[in-house]
Short mmCIF file of C-alpha atoms in Angstrom, two decimals:
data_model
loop_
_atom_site.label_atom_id
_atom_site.label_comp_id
_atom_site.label_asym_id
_atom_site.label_seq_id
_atom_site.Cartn_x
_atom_site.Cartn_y
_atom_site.Cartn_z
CA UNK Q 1 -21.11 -16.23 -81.62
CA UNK Q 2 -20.11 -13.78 -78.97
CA UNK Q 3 -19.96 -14.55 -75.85
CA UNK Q 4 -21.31 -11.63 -73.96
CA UNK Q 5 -23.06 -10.68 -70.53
CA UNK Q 6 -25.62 -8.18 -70.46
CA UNK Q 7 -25.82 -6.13 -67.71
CA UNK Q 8 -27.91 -2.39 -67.39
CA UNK Q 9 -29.07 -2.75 -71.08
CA UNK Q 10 -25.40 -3.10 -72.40
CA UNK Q 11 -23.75 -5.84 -73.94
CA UNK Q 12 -19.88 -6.29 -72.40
CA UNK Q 13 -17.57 -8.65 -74.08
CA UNK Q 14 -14.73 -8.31 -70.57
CA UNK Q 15 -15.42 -10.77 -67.70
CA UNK Q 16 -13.00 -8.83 -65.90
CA UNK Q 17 -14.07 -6.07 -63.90
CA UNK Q 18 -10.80 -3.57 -62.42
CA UNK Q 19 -10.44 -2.14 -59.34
CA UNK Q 20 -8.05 1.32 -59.76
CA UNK Q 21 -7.40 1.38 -55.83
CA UNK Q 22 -3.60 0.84 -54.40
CA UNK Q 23 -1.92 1.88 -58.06
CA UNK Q 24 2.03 3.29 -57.59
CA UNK Q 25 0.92 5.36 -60.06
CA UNK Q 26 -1.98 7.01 -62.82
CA UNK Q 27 0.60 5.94 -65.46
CA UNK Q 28 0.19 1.95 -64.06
CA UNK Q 29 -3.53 2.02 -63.89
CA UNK Q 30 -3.75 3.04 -67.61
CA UNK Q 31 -1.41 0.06 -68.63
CA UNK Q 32 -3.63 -1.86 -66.64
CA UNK Q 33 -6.74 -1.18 -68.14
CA UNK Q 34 -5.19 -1.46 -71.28
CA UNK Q 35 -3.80 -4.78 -70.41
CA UNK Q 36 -6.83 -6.09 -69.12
CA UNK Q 37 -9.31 -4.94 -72.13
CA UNK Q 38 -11.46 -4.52 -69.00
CA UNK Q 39 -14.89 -2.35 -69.86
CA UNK Q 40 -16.13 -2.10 -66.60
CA UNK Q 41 -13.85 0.38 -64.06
CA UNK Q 42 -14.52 1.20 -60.42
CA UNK Q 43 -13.68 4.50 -58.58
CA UNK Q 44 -14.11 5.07 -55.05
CA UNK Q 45 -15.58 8.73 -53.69
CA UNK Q 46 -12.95 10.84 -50.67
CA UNK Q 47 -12.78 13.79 -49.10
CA UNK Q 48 -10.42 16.02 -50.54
CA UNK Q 49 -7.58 16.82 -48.86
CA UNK Q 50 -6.90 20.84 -48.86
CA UNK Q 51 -3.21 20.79 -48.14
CA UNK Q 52 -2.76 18.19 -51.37
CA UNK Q 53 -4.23 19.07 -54.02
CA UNK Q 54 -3.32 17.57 -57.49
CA UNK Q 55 -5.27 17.32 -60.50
CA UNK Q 56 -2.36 16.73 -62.86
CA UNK Q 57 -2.93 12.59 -63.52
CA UNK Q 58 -5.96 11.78 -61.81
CA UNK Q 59 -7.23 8.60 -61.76
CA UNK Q 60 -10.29 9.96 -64.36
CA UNK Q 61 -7.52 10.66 -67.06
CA UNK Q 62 -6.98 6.88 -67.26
CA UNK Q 63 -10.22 5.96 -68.23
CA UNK Q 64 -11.40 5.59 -71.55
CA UNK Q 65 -15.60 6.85 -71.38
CA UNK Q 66 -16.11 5.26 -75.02
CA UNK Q 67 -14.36 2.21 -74.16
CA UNK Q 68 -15.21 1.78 -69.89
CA UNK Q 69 -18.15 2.26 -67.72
CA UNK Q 70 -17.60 3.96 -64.44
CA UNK Q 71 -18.85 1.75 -61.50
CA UNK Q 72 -18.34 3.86 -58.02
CA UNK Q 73 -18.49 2.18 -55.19
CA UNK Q 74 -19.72 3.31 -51.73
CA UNK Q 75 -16.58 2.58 -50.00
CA UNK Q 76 -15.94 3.48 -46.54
CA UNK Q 77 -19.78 3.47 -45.98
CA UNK Q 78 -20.46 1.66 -42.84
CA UNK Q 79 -24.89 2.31 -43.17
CA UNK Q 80 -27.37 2.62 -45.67
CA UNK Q 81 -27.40 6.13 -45.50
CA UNK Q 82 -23.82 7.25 -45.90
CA UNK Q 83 -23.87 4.70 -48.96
CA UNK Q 84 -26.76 6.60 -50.34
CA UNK Q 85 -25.40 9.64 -50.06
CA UNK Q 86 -22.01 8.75 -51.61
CA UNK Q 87 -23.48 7.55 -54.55
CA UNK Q 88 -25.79 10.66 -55.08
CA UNK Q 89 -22.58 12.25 -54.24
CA UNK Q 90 -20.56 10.11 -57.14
CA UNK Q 91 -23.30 10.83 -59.69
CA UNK Q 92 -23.14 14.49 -59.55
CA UNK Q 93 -19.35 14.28 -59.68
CA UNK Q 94 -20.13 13.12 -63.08
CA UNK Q 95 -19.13 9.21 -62.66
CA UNK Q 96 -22.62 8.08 -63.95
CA UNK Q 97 -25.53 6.30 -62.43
CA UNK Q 98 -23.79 2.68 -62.37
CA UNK Q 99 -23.11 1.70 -58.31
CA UNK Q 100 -21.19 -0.34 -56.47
CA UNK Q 101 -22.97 -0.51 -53.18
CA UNK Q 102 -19.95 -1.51 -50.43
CA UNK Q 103 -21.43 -1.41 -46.61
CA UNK Q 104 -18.75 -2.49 -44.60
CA UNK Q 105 -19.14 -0.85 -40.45
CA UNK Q 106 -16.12 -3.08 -39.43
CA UNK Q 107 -12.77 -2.28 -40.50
CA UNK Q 108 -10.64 -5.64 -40.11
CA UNK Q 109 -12.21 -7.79 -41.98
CA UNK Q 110 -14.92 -5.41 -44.60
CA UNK Q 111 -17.10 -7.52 -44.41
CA UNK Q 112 -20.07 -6.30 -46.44
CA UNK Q 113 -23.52 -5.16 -43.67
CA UNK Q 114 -26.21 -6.92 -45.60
CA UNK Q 115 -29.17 -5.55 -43.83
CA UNK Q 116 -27.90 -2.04 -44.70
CA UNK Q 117 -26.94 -3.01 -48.28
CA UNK Q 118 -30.41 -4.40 -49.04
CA UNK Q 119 -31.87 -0.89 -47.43
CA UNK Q 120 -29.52 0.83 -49.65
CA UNK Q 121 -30.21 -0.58 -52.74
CA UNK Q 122 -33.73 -0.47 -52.66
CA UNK Q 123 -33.66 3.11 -52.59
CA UNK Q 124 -30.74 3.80 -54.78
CA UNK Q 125 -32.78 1.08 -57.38
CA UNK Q 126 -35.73 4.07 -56.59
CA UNK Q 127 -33.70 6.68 -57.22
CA UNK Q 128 -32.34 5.31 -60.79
CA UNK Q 129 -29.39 3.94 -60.31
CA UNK Q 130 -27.65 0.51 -61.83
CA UNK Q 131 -27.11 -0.81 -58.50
CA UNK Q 132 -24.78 -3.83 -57.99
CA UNK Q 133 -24.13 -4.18 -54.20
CA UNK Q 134 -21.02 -6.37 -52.62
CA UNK Q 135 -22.37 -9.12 -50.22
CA UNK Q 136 -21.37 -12.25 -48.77
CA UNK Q 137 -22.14 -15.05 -50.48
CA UNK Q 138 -25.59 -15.53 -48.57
CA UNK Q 139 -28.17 -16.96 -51.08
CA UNK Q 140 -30.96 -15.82 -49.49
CA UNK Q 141 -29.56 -12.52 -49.67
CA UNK Q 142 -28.82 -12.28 -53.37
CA UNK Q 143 -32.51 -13.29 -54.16
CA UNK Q 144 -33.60 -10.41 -51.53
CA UNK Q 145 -31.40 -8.02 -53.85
CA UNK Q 146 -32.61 -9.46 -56.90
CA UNK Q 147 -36.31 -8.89 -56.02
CA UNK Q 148 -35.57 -5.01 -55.25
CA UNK Q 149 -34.08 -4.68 -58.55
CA UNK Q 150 -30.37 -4.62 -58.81
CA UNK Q 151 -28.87 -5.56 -62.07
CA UNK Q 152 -26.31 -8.07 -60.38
CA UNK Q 153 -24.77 -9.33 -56.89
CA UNK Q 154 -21.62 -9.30 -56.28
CA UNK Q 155 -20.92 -12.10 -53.86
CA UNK Q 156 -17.35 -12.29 -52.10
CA UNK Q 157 -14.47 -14.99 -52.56
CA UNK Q 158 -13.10 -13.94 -49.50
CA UNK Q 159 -12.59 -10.58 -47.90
CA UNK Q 160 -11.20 -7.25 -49.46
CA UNK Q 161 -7.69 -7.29 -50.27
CA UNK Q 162 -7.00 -10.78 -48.45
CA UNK Q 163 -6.09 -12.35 -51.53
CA UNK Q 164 -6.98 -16.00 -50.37
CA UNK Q 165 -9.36 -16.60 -53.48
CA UNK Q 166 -12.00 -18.35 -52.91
CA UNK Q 167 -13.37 -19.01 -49.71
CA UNK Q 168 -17.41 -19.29 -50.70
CA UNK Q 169 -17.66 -21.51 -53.29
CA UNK Q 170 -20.22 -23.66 -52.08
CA UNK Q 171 -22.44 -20.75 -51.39
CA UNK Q 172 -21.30 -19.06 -54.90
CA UNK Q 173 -22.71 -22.45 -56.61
CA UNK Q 174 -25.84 -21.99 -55.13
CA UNK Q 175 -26.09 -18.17 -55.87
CA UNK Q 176 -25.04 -18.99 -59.55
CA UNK Q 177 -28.08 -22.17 -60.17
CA UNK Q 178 -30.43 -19.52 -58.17
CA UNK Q 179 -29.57 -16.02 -59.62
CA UNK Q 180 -31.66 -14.72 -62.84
CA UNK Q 181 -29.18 -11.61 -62.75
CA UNK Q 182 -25.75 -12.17 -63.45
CA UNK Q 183 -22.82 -12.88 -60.79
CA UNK Q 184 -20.18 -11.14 -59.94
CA UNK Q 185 -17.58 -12.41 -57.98
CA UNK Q 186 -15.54 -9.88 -56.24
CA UNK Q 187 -12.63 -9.48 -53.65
CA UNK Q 188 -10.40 -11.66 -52.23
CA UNK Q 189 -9.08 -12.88 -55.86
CA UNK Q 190 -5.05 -13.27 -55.62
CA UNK Q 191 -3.86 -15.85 -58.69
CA UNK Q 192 -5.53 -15.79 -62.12
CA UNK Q 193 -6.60 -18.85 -60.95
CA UNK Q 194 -8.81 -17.85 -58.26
CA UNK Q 195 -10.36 -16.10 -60.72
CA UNK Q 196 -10.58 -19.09 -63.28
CA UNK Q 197 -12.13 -20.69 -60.69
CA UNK Q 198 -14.97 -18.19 -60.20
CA UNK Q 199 -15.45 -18.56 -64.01
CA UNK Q 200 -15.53 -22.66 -64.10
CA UNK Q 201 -17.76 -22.58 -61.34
CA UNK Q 202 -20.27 -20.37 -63.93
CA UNK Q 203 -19.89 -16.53 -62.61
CA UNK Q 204 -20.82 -14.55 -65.29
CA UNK Q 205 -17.35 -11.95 -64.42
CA UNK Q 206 -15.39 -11.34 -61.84
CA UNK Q 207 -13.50 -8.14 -59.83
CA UNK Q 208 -10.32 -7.66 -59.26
CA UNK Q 209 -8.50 -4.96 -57.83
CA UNK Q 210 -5.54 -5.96 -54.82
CA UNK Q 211 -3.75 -8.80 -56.83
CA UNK Q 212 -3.43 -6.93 -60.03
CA UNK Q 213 -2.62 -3.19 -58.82
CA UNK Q 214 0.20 -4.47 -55.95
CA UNK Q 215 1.75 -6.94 -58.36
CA UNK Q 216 5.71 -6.37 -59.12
CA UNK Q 217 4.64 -6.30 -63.03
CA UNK Q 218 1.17 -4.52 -63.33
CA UNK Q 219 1.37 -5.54 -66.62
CA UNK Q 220 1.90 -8.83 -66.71
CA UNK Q 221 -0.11 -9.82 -64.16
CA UNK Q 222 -3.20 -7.36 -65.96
CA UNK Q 223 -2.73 -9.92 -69.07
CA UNK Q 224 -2.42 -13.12 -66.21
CA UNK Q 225 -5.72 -12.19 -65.28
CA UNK Q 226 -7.28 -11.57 -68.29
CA UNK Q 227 -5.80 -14.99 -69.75
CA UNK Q 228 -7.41 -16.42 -66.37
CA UNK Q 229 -10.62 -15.31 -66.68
CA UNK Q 230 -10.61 -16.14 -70.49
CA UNK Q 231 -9.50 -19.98 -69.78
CA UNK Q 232 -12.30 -19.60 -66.62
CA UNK Q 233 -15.09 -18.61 -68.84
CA UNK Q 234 -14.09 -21.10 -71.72
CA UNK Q 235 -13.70 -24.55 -69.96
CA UNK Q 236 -16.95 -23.47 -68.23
CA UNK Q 237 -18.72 -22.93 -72.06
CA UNK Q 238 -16.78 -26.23 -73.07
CA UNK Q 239 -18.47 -28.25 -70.24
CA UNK Q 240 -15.76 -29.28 -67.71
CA UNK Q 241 -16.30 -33.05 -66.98
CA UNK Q 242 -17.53 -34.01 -63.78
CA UNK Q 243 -15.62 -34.78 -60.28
CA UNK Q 244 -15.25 -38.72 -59.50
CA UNK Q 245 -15.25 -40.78 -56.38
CA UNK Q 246 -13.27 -43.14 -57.61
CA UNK Q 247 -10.50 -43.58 -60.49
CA UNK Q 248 -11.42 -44.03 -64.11
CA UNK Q 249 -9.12 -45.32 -66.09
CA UNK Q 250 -7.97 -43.33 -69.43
CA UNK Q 251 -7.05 -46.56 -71.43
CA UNK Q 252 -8.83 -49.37 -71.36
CA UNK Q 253 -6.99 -52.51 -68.53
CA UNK Q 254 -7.68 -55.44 -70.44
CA UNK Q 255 -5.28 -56.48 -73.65
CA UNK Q 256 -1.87 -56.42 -71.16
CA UNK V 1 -15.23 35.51 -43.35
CA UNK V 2 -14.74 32.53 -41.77
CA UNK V 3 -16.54 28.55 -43.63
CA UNK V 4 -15.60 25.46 -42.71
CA UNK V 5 -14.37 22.88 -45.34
CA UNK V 6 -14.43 19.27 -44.64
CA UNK V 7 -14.43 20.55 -40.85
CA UNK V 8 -11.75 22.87 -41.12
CA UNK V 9 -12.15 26.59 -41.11
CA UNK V 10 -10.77 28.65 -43.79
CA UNK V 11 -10.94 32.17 -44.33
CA UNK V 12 -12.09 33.64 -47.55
CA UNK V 13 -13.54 36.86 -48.97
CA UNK V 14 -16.95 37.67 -48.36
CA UNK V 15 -19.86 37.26 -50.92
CA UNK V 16 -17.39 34.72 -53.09
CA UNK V 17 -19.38 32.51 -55.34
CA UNK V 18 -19.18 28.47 -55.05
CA UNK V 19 -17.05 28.68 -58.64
CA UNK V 20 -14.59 31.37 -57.64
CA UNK V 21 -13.63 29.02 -54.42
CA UNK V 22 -13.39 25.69 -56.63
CA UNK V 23 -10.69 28.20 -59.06
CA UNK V 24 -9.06 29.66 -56.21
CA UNK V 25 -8.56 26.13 -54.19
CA UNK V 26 -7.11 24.19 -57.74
CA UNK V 27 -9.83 22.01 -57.73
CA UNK V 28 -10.90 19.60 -60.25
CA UNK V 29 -13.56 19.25 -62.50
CA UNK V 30 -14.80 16.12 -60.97
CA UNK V 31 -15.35 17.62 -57.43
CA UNK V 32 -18.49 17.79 -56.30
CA UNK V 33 -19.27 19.79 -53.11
CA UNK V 34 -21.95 19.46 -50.04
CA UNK V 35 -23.54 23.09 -48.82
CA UNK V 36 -24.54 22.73 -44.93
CA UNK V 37 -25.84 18.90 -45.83
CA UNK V 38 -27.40 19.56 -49.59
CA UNK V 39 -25.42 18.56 -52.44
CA UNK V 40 -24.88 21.43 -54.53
CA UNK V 41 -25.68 20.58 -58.23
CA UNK V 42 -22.80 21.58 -60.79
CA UNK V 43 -25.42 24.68 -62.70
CA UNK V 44 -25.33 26.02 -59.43
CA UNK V 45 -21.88 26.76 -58.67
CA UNK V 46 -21.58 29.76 -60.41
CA UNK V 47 -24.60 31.29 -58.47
CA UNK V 48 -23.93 30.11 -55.27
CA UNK V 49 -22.66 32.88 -53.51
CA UNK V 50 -21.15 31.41 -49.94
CA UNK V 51 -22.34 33.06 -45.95
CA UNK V 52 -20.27 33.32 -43.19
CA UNK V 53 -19.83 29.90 -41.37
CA UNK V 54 -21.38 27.70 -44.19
CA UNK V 55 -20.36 24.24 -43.68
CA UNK V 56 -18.72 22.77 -47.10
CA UNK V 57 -17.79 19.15 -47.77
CA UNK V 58 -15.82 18.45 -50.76
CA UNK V 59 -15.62 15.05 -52.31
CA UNK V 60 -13.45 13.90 -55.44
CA UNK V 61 -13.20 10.71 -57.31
CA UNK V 62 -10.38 8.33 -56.24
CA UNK V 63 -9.24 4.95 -56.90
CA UNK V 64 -10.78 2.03 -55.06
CA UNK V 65 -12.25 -1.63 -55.71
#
């Protein structure tokens, strides 16, 4: 039997959404994809710059539309309403209706806004979109999203580009036994096995962008990752066996 | 005459259409362009004929997380 999540009336077999910020090149973010089998692809919206224009290997030519869904984020937003606009913005550019709502006013740490997310993707929900906004790992917060109708949170590990894994599990747990939408853990993923993690703990995928796009060997570490996520998922389905206060021993004591 | 693009004023001929501006700056297909605050839908371009001092912003797709 497959093991699937469903998510805006599709059925994706990947765990492993990619980020396709911080690439040396178009040619690397292709392998990447590639490498990770990823299905699920996010894109970020800019001002173009006049004096430097170059369409030649955009980051659109690496993406597959049979085989990937475009998810743009609202990057750079810092309210509700700049995030709505960039993903009305990102629709008519011709990236779809999928969205990635990122809130973040305050530039050291991004740290997602939540009051301004949950504004945002009530009326981006209205206005058709598949909404999936990046929070904190607040519980509360994720069943606030959940009741305005977005098709999955997106709870941090740890913020944007950090790489310190993850930071939020306890608050991730409860998210996961709480959600009826699935969970997406995103940023602050380093190692494949911050992102195993997010899988044992029951996420139904994860993001990664940073770890994957910066590493010496984009390909390797695109296959790392997808291994990770794989042996994440898998343990989880295989029922990992529970945490002990005290030792157990694996053969029996007496009989020496 | 004189519009401003992402805050900076360029000069261009008068009456030129929305389409004719995307051609003569190289830009992509994926652009998508603001008129004076009001997104300006992609059946429109070719219509759109731009006034003096119209305020433009042009976005394109990028990579990000």
């Amino acid at each position: 039997m497959k093991d699937t999540f469903k998510l805006g009336n599709r059925e994706f077999k990947s765990r492993l959404l990619l980020g396709t910020g911080k690439y040396p090149s178009t040619q690397s973010l292709a392998e990447s994809i590639k490498e990770t089998e990823t299905e699920i692809v996010t894109v970020a919206l800019r001002r173009v710059n006049l004096k430097n224009i170059d369409n030649s290997k955009t980051i659109i030519s690496a993406i597959d539309n049979q085989k990937q869904i475009i998810l743009s984020n609202t990057s750079g937003a810092r309210d509700a309403k700049e995030a709505i606009r960039l993903a009305h913005l990102a629709r008519e550019a011709g990236a779809g209706k999928w969205i990635k709502i990122e809130v973040t006013p305050e530039p050291r740490y991004l740290m997602p806004d939540p009051v301004e997310t949950l504004i945002a993707s009530e009326q981006l929900v209205k206005d058709g979109f598949i909404v999936l906004p990046y929070m904190h790992a607040d519980p509360i917060l994720a069943k606030r999203l959940e009741d305005v109708g977005v098709q999955a949170v997106m709870p941090l590990g740890s913020p944007i580009g950090t790489n310190k894994g993850i930071k939020t599990e306890e608050f991730i747990k409860i998210i996961i036994e709480q959600s009826n939408i699935p969970v997406i853990v995103d940023a602050g993923l380093g190692a494949p096995s911050h992102a195993a993690y997010a899988m044992e703990l029951g996420a139904d995928a994860v993001l990664v962008n940073t770890a994957i796009a910066v590493a010496e060997n984009v390909a390797m570490m695109s296959r790392s990752f997808k291994l990770g996520v794989k042996a994440g998922r898998t343990a989880y389905l295989a029922g990992l066996a529970k945490i002990n206060f005290t030792a157990s021993a694996s053969s029996p004591r007496d009989f020496l | 005459m004189n519009i401003f693009i992402n805050n900076e004023k360029q000069e261009t001929l008068d009456s030129i259409t929305v389409s004719d501006l995307i051609k003569q700056l190289g830009l992509s297909e994926t652009a998508v362009i603001e008129i004076n605050g009001e997104i300006l839908t992609k059946n429109k371009h070719q219509i759109t004929i731009l006034k003096n001092n119209d305020q433009l912003d042009i976005f394109e797709i990028t990579g990000g997380g």
